[in-house]
PDB file of C-alpha atoms in Angstrom:
ATOM      1  CA  MET A   1     171.534  92.992  49.883  1.00  0.00           C
ATOM      2  CA  THR A   2     173.769  94.572  52.503  1.00  0.00           C
ATOM      3  CA  GLY A   3     173.720  93.727  56.161  1.00  0.00           C
ATOM      4  CA  GLU A   4     172.248  97.145  56.920  1.00  0.00           C
ATOM      5  CA  GLU A   5     169.280  96.523  54.635  1.00  0.00           C
ATOM      6  CA  SER A   6     168.619  92.944  55.710  1.00  0.00           C
ATOM      7  CA  LEU A   7     168.816  93.257  59.508  1.00  0.00           C
ATOM      8  CA  ARG A   8     165.442  93.035  61.199  1.00  0.00           C
ATOM      9  CA  PRO A   9     164.638  95.072  64.337  1.00  0.00           C
ATOM     10  CA  GLN A  10     164.059  91.776  66.190  1.00  0.00           C
ATOM     11  CA  SER A  11     167.615  90.642  65.397  1.00  0.00           C
ATOM     12  CA  LEU A  12     168.965  93.947  66.670  1.00  0.00           C
ATOM     13  CA  LEU A  13     166.823  93.781  69.801  1.00  0.00           C
ATOM     14  CA  LEU A  14     167.925  90.257  70.680  1.00  0.00           C
ATOM     15  CA  THR A  15     171.549  91.251  70.133  1.00  0.00           C
ATOM     16  CA  PHE A  16     171.077  94.334  72.305  1.00  0.00           C
ATOM     17  CA  LEU A  17     169.547  92.306  75.135  1.00  0.00           C
ATOM     18  CA  GLY A  18     172.234  89.644  74.864  1.00  0.00           C
ATOM     19  CA  ASP A  19     174.848  92.369  75.220  1.00  0.00           C
ATOM     20  CA  GLN A  20     173.237  94.353  78.040  1.00  0.00           C
ATOM     21  CA  VAL A  21     170.821  92.072  79.921  1.00  0.00           C
ATOM     22  CA  LEU A  22     171.814  88.408  79.546  1.00  0.00           C
ATOM     23  CA  GLY A  23     173.153  86.978  82.797  1.00  0.00           C
ATOM     24  CA  ARG A  24     172.647  90.194  84.793  1.00  0.00           C
ATOM     25  CA  ASP A  25     169.074  89.781  86.195  1.00  0.00           C
ATOM     26  CA  VAL A  26     168.082  93.238  84.981  1.00  0.00           C
ATOM     27  CA  CYS A  27     165.441  94.757  82.712  1.00  0.00           C
ATOM     28  CA  VAL A  28     165.917  97.741  80.420  1.00  0.00           C
ATOM     29  CA  TYR A  29     163.612 100.765  80.106  1.00  0.00           C
ATOM     30  CA  SER A  30     161.773 100.992  76.788  1.00  0.00           C
ATOM     31  CA  GLY A  31     162.903 104.610  76.373  1.00  0.00           C
ATOM     32  CA  SER A  32     166.536 103.502  76.515  1.00  0.00           C
ATOM     33  CA  VAL A  33     165.902 100.938  73.786  1.00  0.00           C
ATOM     34  CA  ILE A  34     164.198 103.567  71.620  1.00  0.00           C
ATOM     35  CA  ASP A  35     167.128 105.953  72.085  1.00  0.00           C
ATOM     36  CA  VAL A  36     169.800 103.404  71.179  1.00  0.00           C
ATOM     37  CA  PHE A  37     167.799 102.062  68.232  1.00  0.00           C
ATOM     38  CA  ALA A  38     167.281 105.569  66.857  1.00  0.00           C
ATOM     39  CA  ARG A  39     171.076 105.875  66.762  1.00  0.00           C
ATOM     40  CA  ALA A  40     171.153 102.521  64.910  1.00  0.00           C
ATOM     41  CA  GLY A  41     168.690 103.815  62.300  1.00  0.00           C
ATOM     42  CA  VAL A  42     165.491 102.197  63.612  1.00  0.00           C
ATOM     43  CA  GLY A  43     162.479 104.475  64.175  1.00  0.00           C
ATOM     44  CA  GLU A  44     160.488 104.687  67.392  1.00  0.00           C
ATOM     45  CA  GLN A  45     157.354 103.079  65.976  1.00  0.00           C
ATOM     46  CA  ALA A  46     159.280 100.105  64.594  1.00  0.00           C
ATOM     47  CA  THR A  47     161.027  99.655  67.944  1.00  0.00           C
ATOM     48  CA  ARG A  48     157.775  99.793  69.931  1.00  0.00           C
ATOM     49  CA  SER A  49     156.110  97.332  67.540  1.00  0.00           C
ATOM     50  CA  THR A  50     159.053  94.944  67.853  1.00  0.00           C
ATOM     51  CA  LEU A  51     158.906  95.060  71.658  1.00  0.00           C
ATOM     52  CA  THR A  52     155.176  94.310  71.635  1.00  0.00           C
ATOM     53  CA  ARG A  53     155.502  91.527  69.091  1.00  0.00           C
ATOM     54  CA  MET A  54     158.332  89.839  70.998  1.00  0.00           C
ATOM     55  CA  VAL A  55     156.322  89.912  74.241  1.00  0.00           C
ATOM     56  CA  LYS A  56     153.451  88.167  72.445  1.00  0.00           C
ATOM     57  CA  ARG A  57     155.870  85.545  71.088  1.00  0.00           C
ATOM     58  CA  GLY A  58     157.269  84.793  74.545  1.00  0.00           C
ATOM     59  CA  LEU A  59     160.691  86.281  73.796  1.00  0.00           C
ATOM     60  CA  LEU A  60     160.353  89.227  76.204  1.00  0.00           C
ATOM     61  CA  ARG A  61     158.553  89.953  79.447  1.00  0.00           C
ATOM     62  CA  ARG A  62     157.458  93.287  80.884  1.00  0.00           C
ATOM     63  CA  GLN A  63     158.038  94.813  84.294  1.00  0.00           C
ATOM     64  CA  ARG A  64     156.314  98.090  85.209  1.00  0.00           C
ATOM     65  CA  GLU A  65     158.016 100.541  87.550  1.00  0.00           C
ATOM     66  CA  GLY A  66     155.760 103.536  88.175  1.00  0.00           C
ATOM     67  CA  ARG A  67     154.943 105.015  84.769  1.00  0.00           C
ATOM     68  CA  LYS A  68     157.898 103.306  83.081  1.00  0.00           C
ATOM     69  CA  MET A  69     157.867  99.944  81.302  1.00  0.00           C
ATOM     70  CA  TYR A  70     160.959  97.761  81.445  1.00  0.00           C
ATOM     71  CA  PHE A  71     161.691  94.689  79.334  1.00  0.00           C
ATOM     72  CA  GLY A  72     163.638  91.567  80.234  1.00  0.00           C
ATOM     73  CA  LEU A  73     164.414  88.125  78.870  1.00  0.00           C
ATOM     74  CA  THR A  74     162.372  84.946  79.114  1.00  0.00           C
ATOM     75  CA  GLU A  75     163.924  81.510  79.512  1.00  0.00           C
ATOM     76  CA  HIS A  76     163.417  80.903  75.796  1.00  0.00           C
ATOM     77  CA  SER A  77     165.088  84.107  74.620  1.00  0.00           C
ATOM     78  CA  ALA A  78     167.947  83.631  77.107  1.00  0.00           C
ATOM     79  CA  ALA A  79     168.602  80.173  75.631  1.00  0.00           C
ATOM     80  CA  VAL A  80     168.605  81.609  72.098  1.00  0.00           C
ATOM     81  CA  LEU A  81     171.065  84.299  73.142  1.00  0.00           C
ATOM     82  CA  ARG A  82     173.393  81.888  74.916  1.00  0.00           C
ATOM     83  CA  ASP A  83     173.520  79.844  71.722  1.00  0.00           C
ATOM     84  CA  GLY A  84     174.406  82.935  69.694  1.00  0.00           C
ATOM     85  CA  GLU A  85     177.019  83.982  72.258  1.00  0.00           C
ATOM     86  CA  HIS A  86     178.630  80.549  72.033  1.00  0.00           C
ATOM     87  CA  ARG A  87     178.629  80.701  68.241  1.00  0.00           C
ATOM     88  CA  ILE A  88     180.369  84.086  68.203  1.00  0.00           C
ATOM     89  CA  TRP A  89     182.977  83.608  70.904  1.00  0.00           C
ATOM     90  CA  GLN A  90     183.599  79.845  71.151  1.00  0.00           C
ATOM     91  CA  THR A  91     182.657  78.130  67.887  1.00  0.00           C
ATOM     92  CA  GLY A  92     183.819  80.893  65.548  1.00  0.00           C
ATOM     93  CA  ALA A  93     183.554  81.153  61.784  1.00  0.00           C
ATOM     94  CA  VAL A  94     186.434  78.897  60.749  1.00  0.00           C
ATOM     95  CA  ASN A  95     186.178  75.104  61.187  1.00  0.00           C
ATOM     96  CA  ARG A  96     189.794  73.995  61.616  1.00  0.00           C
ATOM     97  CA  HIS A  97     189.160  70.986  63.842  1.00  0.00           C
ATOM     98  CA  TRP A  98     186.783  68.850  61.791  1.00  0.00           C
ATOM     99  CA  ASP A  99     187.248  65.147  62.616  1.00  0.00           C
ATOM    100  CA  GLY A 100     185.991  63.793  59.284  1.00  0.00           C
ATOM    101  CA  THR A 101     182.489  63.010  60.549  1.00  0.00           C
ATOM    102  CA  TRP A 102     179.363  63.872  58.570  1.00  0.00           C
ATOM    103  CA  THR A 103     175.716  63.785  59.593  1.00  0.00           C
ATOM    104  CA  LEU A 104     173.432  62.317  56.925  1.00  0.00           C
ATOM    105  CA  LEU A 105     169.686  62.868  57.085  1.00  0.00           C
ATOM    106  CA  GLY A 106     167.329  61.098  54.712  1.00  0.00           C
ATOM    107  CA  PHE A 107     163.619  61.802  54.458  1.00  0.00           C
ATOM    108  CA  SER A 108     160.673  60.590  52.437  1.00  0.00           C
ATOM    109  CA  LEU A 109     157.442  62.587  52.678  1.00  0.00           C
ATOM    110  CA  PRO A 110     154.108  62.102  50.914  1.00  0.00           C
ATOM    111  CA  GLU A 111     153.858  64.105  47.701  1.00  0.00           C
ATOM    112  CA  SER A 112     151.008  66.205  49.133  1.00  0.00           C
ATOM    113  CA  TRP A 113     153.106  67.383  52.106  1.00  0.00           C
ATOM    114  CA  GLN A 114     154.546  70.420  50.367  1.00  0.00           C
ATOM    115  CA  ARG A 115     154.438  72.666  53.423  1.00  0.00           C
ATOM    116  CA  GLN A 116     156.126  70.075  55.638  1.00  0.00           C
ATOM    117  CA  ARG A 117     158.806  69.525  52.998  1.00  0.00           C
ATOM    118  CA  HIS A 118     159.466  73.250  52.745  1.00  0.00           C
ATOM    119  CA  ASP A 119     159.645  73.642  56.541  1.00  0.00           C
ATOM    120  CA  LEU A 120     162.041  70.710  56.877  1.00  0.00           C
ATOM    121  CA  ARG A 121     164.342  71.979  54.146  1.00  0.00           C
ATOM    122  CA  SER A 122     164.375  75.459  55.697  1.00  0.00           C
ATOM    123  CA  LYS A 123     165.233  74.084  59.146  1.00  0.00           C
ATOM    124  CA  LEU A 124     167.944  71.848  57.709  1.00  0.00           C
ATOM    125  CA  THR A 125     169.516  74.766  55.848  1.00  0.00           C
ATOM    126  CA  TRP A 126     169.668  76.842  59.036  1.00  0.00           C
ATOM    127  CA  SER A 127     171.210  73.852  60.841  1.00  0.00           C
ATOM    128  CA  GLY A 128     174.106  73.682  58.369  1.00  0.00           C
ATOM    129  CA  PHE A 129     172.806  70.962  56.031  1.00  0.00           C
ATOM    130  CA  GLY A 130     173.046  70.948  52.259  1.00  0.00           C
ATOM    131  CA  PRO A 131     171.180  68.735  49.751  1.00  0.00           C
ATOM    132  CA  LEU A 132     173.450  65.880  48.715  1.00  0.00           C
ATOM    133  CA  PHE A 133     170.517  64.445  46.732  1.00  0.00           C
ATOM    134  CA  SER A 134     166.832  65.378  46.759  1.00  0.00           C
ATOM    135  CA  GLY A 135     165.916  63.379  49.858  1.00  0.00           C
ATOM    136  CA  LEU A 136     169.376  63.058  51.386  1.00  0.00           C
ATOM    137  CA  TRP A 137     170.986  66.001  53.191  1.00  0.00           C
ATOM    138  CA  ILE A 138     174.446  66.266  54.728  1.00  0.00           C
ATOM    139  CA  ALA A 139     176.197  68.448  57.311  1.00  0.00           C
ATOM    140  CA  PRO A 140     179.760  68.464  58.668  1.00  0.00           C
ATOM    141  CA  GLY A 141     180.283  67.081  62.171  1.00  0.00           C
ATOM    142  CA  GLU A 142     177.735  65.513  64.496  1.00  0.00           C
ATOM    143  CA  VAL A 143     174.564  67.593  64.307  1.00  0.00           C
ATOM    144  CA  ASP A 144     171.760  66.861  66.775  1.00  0.00           C
ATOM    145  CA  VAL A 145     168.526  67.114  64.804  1.00  0.00           C
ATOM    146  CA  ALA A 146     166.227  65.311  67.255  1.00  0.00           C
ATOM    147  CA  GLU A 147     164.545  68.519  68.469  1.00  0.00           C
ATOM    148  CA  LEU A 148     164.212  69.892  64.951  1.00  0.00           C
ATOM    149  CA  VAL A 149     162.525  66.722  63.667  1.00  0.00           C
ATOM    150  CA  SER A 150     160.319  66.461  66.746  1.00  0.00           C
ATOM    151  CA  GLU A 151     159.102  70.054  66.406  1.00  0.00           C
ATOM    152  CA  LEU A 152     157.984  69.358  62.839  1.00  0.00           C
ATOM    153  CA  GLY A 153     156.335  66.050  63.799  1.00  0.00           C
ATOM    154  CA  LEU A 154     158.365  64.156  61.195  1.00  0.00           C
ATOM    155  CA  ALA A 155     160.225  61.589  63.317  1.00  0.00           C
ATOM    156  CA  ALA A 156     158.602  58.679  61.495  1.00  0.00           C
ATOM    157  CA  HIS A 157     159.702  60.046  58.109  1.00  0.00           C
ATOM    158  CA  VAL A 158     163.355  60.889  58.853  1.00  0.00           C
ATOM    159  CA  LYS A 159     166.457  58.709  59.232  1.00  0.00           C
ATOM    160  CA  VAL A 160     169.746  60.067  60.605  1.00  0.00           C
ATOM    161  CA  PHE A 161     173.233  58.535  60.293  1.00  0.00           C
ATOM    162  CA  ARG A 162     176.836  59.433  61.164  1.00  0.00           C
ATOM    163  CA  ALA A 163     179.280  58.730  58.346  1.00  0.00           C
ATOM    164  CA  HIS A 164     182.810  59.132  56.986  1.00  0.00           C
ATOM    165  CA  ALA A 165     183.685  59.626  53.317  1.00  0.00           C
ATOM    166  CA  ASP A 166     185.432  56.883  51.372  1.00  0.00           C
ATOM    167  CA  ALA A 167     189.171  57.414  50.894  1.00  0.00           C
ATOM    168  CA  GLY A 168     188.707  58.136  47.176  1.00  0.00           C
ATOM    169  CA  MET A 169     185.967  60.731  47.683  1.00  0.00           C
ATOM    170  CA  ASP A 170     186.649  64.260  46.406  1.00  0.00           C
ATOM    171  CA  ILE A 171     185.219  66.149  49.371  1.00  0.00           C
ATOM    172  CA  GLY A 172     186.053  69.559  47.943  1.00  0.00           C
ATOM    173  CA  ALA A 173     184.042  68.844  44.796  1.00  0.00           C
ATOM    174  CA  MET A 174     181.147  67.481  46.865  1.00  0.00           C
ATOM    175  CA  ILE A 175     181.078  70.656  48.952  1.00  0.00           C
ATOM    176  CA  GLU A 176     181.010  72.857  45.851  1.00  0.00           C
ATOM    177  CA  GLU A 177     178.097  70.858  44.439  1.00  0.00           C
ATOM    178  CA  THR A 178     176.110  70.832  47.699  1.00  0.00           C
ATOM    179  CA  TRP A 179     176.509  74.350  49.119  1.00  0.00           C
ATOM    180  CA  GLU A 180     176.380  77.771  47.450  1.00  0.00           C
ATOM    181  CA  LEU A 181     179.977  78.716  48.219  1.00  0.00           C
ATOM    182  CA  PRO A 182     180.037  81.939  46.122  1.00  0.00           C
ATOM    183  CA  GLU A 183     176.982  83.243  47.993  1.00  0.00           C
ATOM    184  CA  LEU A 184     178.475  82.369  51.365  1.00  0.00           C
ATOM    185  CA  ALA A 185     181.845  83.918  50.480  1.00  0.00           C
ATOM    186  CA  ALA A 186     180.087  87.082  49.273  1.00  0.00           C
ATOM    187  CA  ARG A 187     178.488  87.559  52.704  1.00  0.00           C
ATOM    188  CA  TYR A 188     181.901  87.482  54.374  1.00  0.00           C
ATOM    189  CA  GLU A 189     183.407  89.800  51.771  1.00  0.00           C
ATOM    190  CA  GLU A 190     180.534  92.257  52.152  1.00  0.00           C
ATOM    191  CA  PHE A 191     180.990  92.232  55.915  1.00  0.00           C
ATOM    192  CA  VAL A 192     184.673  93.113  55.533  1.00  0.00           C
ATOM    193  CA  ARG A 193     183.874  95.907  53.065  1.00  0.00           C
ATOM    194  CA  ARG A 194     181.309  97.396  55.442  1.00  0.00           C
ATOM    195  CA  TRP A 195     183.396  97.244  58.606  1.00  0.00           C
ATOM    196  CA  GLU A 196     187.130  97.251  57.873  1.00  0.00           C
ATOM    197  CA  ALA A 197     187.318 101.072  57.923  1.00  0.00           C
ATOM    198  CA  TRP A 198     186.269 101.003  61.591  1.00  0.00           C
ATOM    199  CA  GLU A 199     189.431  99.067  62.465  1.00  0.00           C
ATOM    200  CA  SER A 200     191.186 102.455  62.458  1.00  0.00           C
ATOM    201  CA  ARG A 201     188.283 104.848  63.186  1.00  0.00           C
ATOM    202  CA  LEU A 202     186.214 105.738  66.225  1.00  0.00           C
ATOM    203  CA  PRO A 203     182.623 107.057  66.249  1.00  0.00           C
ATOM    204  CA  ASP A 204     181.183 109.774  68.418  1.00  0.00           C
ATOM    205  CA  ALA A 205     180.999 108.521  71.987  1.00  0.00           C
ATOM    206  CA  ASP A 206     177.190 108.244  72.177  1.00  0.00           C
ATOM    207  CA  ASP A 207     177.025 106.393  68.836  1.00  0.00           C
ATOM    208  CA  ALA A 208     179.521 103.686  69.833  1.00  0.00           C
ATOM    209  CA  LEU A 209     176.917 101.532  71.581  1.00  0.00           C
ATOM    210  CA  ALA A 210     174.576 101.492  68.573  1.00  0.00           C
ATOM    211  CA  LEU A 211     177.449 100.873  66.171  1.00  0.00           C
ATOM    212  CA  ARG A 212     178.722  97.912  68.177  1.00  0.00           C
ATOM    213  CA  LEU A 213     175.167  96.597  68.371  1.00  0.00           C
ATOM    214  CA  ARG A 214     174.873  96.624  64.586  1.00  0.00           C
ATOM    215  CA  LEU A 215     178.331  95.069  64.225  1.00  0.00           C
ATOM    216  CA  GLN A 216     177.374  92.128  66.451  1.00  0.00           C
ATOM    217  CA  ALA A 217     173.965  91.635  64.852  1.00  0.00           C
ATOM    218  CA  GLU A 218     175.380  91.659  61.324  1.00  0.00           C
ATOM    219  CA  TRP A 219     178.170  89.254  62.248  1.00  0.00           C
ATOM    220  CA  LEU A 220     175.739  86.823  63.868  1.00  0.00           C
ATOM    221  CA  GLU A 221     173.536  86.908  60.765  1.00  0.00           C
ATOM    222  CA  VAL A 222     176.553  86.015  58.611  1.00  0.00           C
ATOM    223  CA  ILE A 223     177.858  83.137  60.711  1.00  0.00           C
ATOM    224  CA  ARG A 224     174.407  81.671  61.383  1.00  0.00           C
ATOM    225  CA  ARG A 225     174.095  81.096  57.630  1.00  0.00           C
ATOM    226  CA  ASP A 226     177.486  79.373  57.512  1.00  0.00           C
ATOM    227  CA  PRO A 227     177.405  75.540  57.784  1.00  0.00           C
ATOM    228  CA  ARG A 228     181.017  75.693  59.081  1.00  0.00           C
ATOM    229  CA  LEU A 229     182.451  73.527  56.355  1.00  0.00           C
ATOM    230  CA  PRO A 230     185.949  72.141  57.016  1.00  0.00           C
ATOM    231  CA  VAL A 231     188.386  74.848  55.998  1.00  0.00           C
ATOM    232  CA  LYS A 232     190.908  72.371  54.552  1.00  0.00           C
ATOM    233  CA  HIS A 233     188.365  71.505  51.840  1.00  0.00           C
ATOM    234  CA  LEU A 234     187.473  75.122  50.987  1.00  0.00           C
ATOM    235  CA  PRO A 235     189.199  77.438  48.474  1.00  0.00           C
ATOM    236  CA  ASP A 236     192.571  78.786  49.620  1.00  0.00           C
ATOM    237  CA  ASP A 237     191.271  82.375  49.634  1.00  0.00           C
ATOM    238  CA  TRP A 238     188.203  81.577  51.755  1.00  0.00           C
ATOM    239  CA  PRO A 239     187.250  84.954  53.363  1.00  0.00           C
ATOM    240  CA  ALA A 240     185.822  83.767  56.705  1.00  0.00           C
ATOM    241  CA  GLU A 241     189.068  84.174  58.654  1.00  0.00           C
ATOM    242  CA  ARG A 242     189.621  87.727  57.390  1.00  0.00           C
ATOM    243  CA  ALA A 243     186.019  88.624  58.238  1.00  0.00           C
ATOM    244  CA  GLU A 244     186.347  87.204  61.740  1.00  0.00           C
ATOM    245  CA  LYS A 245     189.545  89.196  62.332  1.00  0.00           C
ATOM    246  CA  THR A 246     187.719  92.343  61.197  1.00  0.00           C
ATOM    247  CA  PHE A 247     184.817  91.624  63.540  1.00  0.00           C
ATOM    248  CA  ARG A 248     187.053  91.091  66.557  1.00  0.00           C
ATOM    249  CA  ALA A 249     189.249  94.111  65.801  1.00  0.00           C
ATOM    250  CA  VAL A 250     186.297  96.482  65.406  1.00  0.00           C
ATOM    251  CA  TYR A 251     184.526  95.016  68.441  1.00  0.00           C
ATOM    252  CA  ASP A 252     187.606  95.545  70.614  1.00  0.00           C
ATOM    253  CA  ARG A 253     188.039  99.091  69.302  1.00  0.00           C
ATOM    254  CA  LEU A 254     184.412 100.070  69.973  1.00  0.00           C
ATOM    255  CA  THR A 255     183.991  98.370  73.346  1.00  0.00           C
ATOM    256  CA  PRO A 256     185.516 100.988  75.702  1.00  0.00           C
ATOM    257  CA  LEU A 257     183.357 103.755  74.213  1.00  0.00           C
ATOM    258  CA  ALA A 258     180.307 101.472  74.039  1.00  0.00           C
ATOM    259  CA  GLN A 259     180.618 100.600  77.725  1.00  0.00           C
ATOM    260  CA  GLU A 260     180.850 104.276  78.654  1.00  0.00           C
ATOM    261  CA  ALA A 261     177.816 105.037  76.489  1.00  0.00           C
ATOM    262  CA  SER A 262     175.772 102.234  78.065  1.00  0.00           C
ATOM    263  CA  GLU A 263     176.373 103.721  81.516  1.00  0.00           C
ATOM    264  CA  ARG A 264     175.119 107.123  80.313  1.00  0.00           C
ATOM    265  CA  LEU A 265     172.244 106.055  78.082  1.00  0.00           C
ATOM    266  CA  LEU A 266     170.698 102.950  79.628  1.00  0.00           C
ATOM    267  CA  ASP A 267     168.155 102.884  82.435  1.00  0.00           C
ATOM    268  CA  LEU A 268     168.336  99.389  83.934  1.00  0.00           C
ATOM    269  CA  MET A 269     166.222  97.957  86.743  1.00  0.00           C
ATOM    270  CA  PRO A 270     166.824  94.760  88.769  1.00  0.00           C
ATOM    271  CA  VAL A 271     164.351  91.970  88.061  1.00  0.00           C
ATOM    272  CA  ARG A 272     161.783  91.803  90.857  1.00  0.00           C
ATOM    273  CA  PRO A 273     161.625  88.427  92.668  1.00  0.00           C
ATOM    274  CA  ASP A 274     158.030  87.955  91.541  1.00  0.00           C
ATOM    275  CA  GLN A 275     159.122  88.550  87.938  1.00  0.00           C
ATOM    276  CA  ALA A 276     162.164  86.252  87.864  1.00  0.00           C
TER     277      ALA A 276
END
């Protein structure tokens, strides 16, 4: 599945708001969102439904100005976006500075707790863990899982440790057995295939904002699925670095046009004091 097929409107909308609203104390007019999303290939009805759904989930808030409806961030969505911003621009896709530490998480749940087991495994996967054994999961570095475990109500059933591998341990082999490296590499390779042509091309001016929006959303989807395994224990041709270079090159190339387009296309309104 390509990034274009798999991206959800909610992912695009959060990326859009992180790019245009986060840290600025402004809201954006719904018509502006519809316009930009149409250029990104998302229909008006899907955009309106996404806005409504995200308000109900506490990810957006509304501010009416005359007959127009503007949308802004909540504290929760702002926190989510700051995390994504940090992952893109500070953490990056390539883990060159791993200190040898692993986080081990063991759990034992009653046999009848199938839903809880599924939820825990899903959360662990998104947090960078892989299954070392059936009830013992591992992630590189020091991963704080306290909130994750608390949300699921499983604190009494989970044990967490920090560890280092024995000197004779074949870490590369362990990584290959624990994580789906071919699947992860394929995501990076697909990203490069989809975007490398834009390293030397420019879109029409009004399409630059939507194109950069899709670029950022697709890149965040790729790196959020990456457990950031230590690069020195990955195959020599690991494609993450090439993909990151493509992302940054295309982003830099699109940004001047995207900024001009945002000034023309976006209707922004300061957050009212009673709405802050």
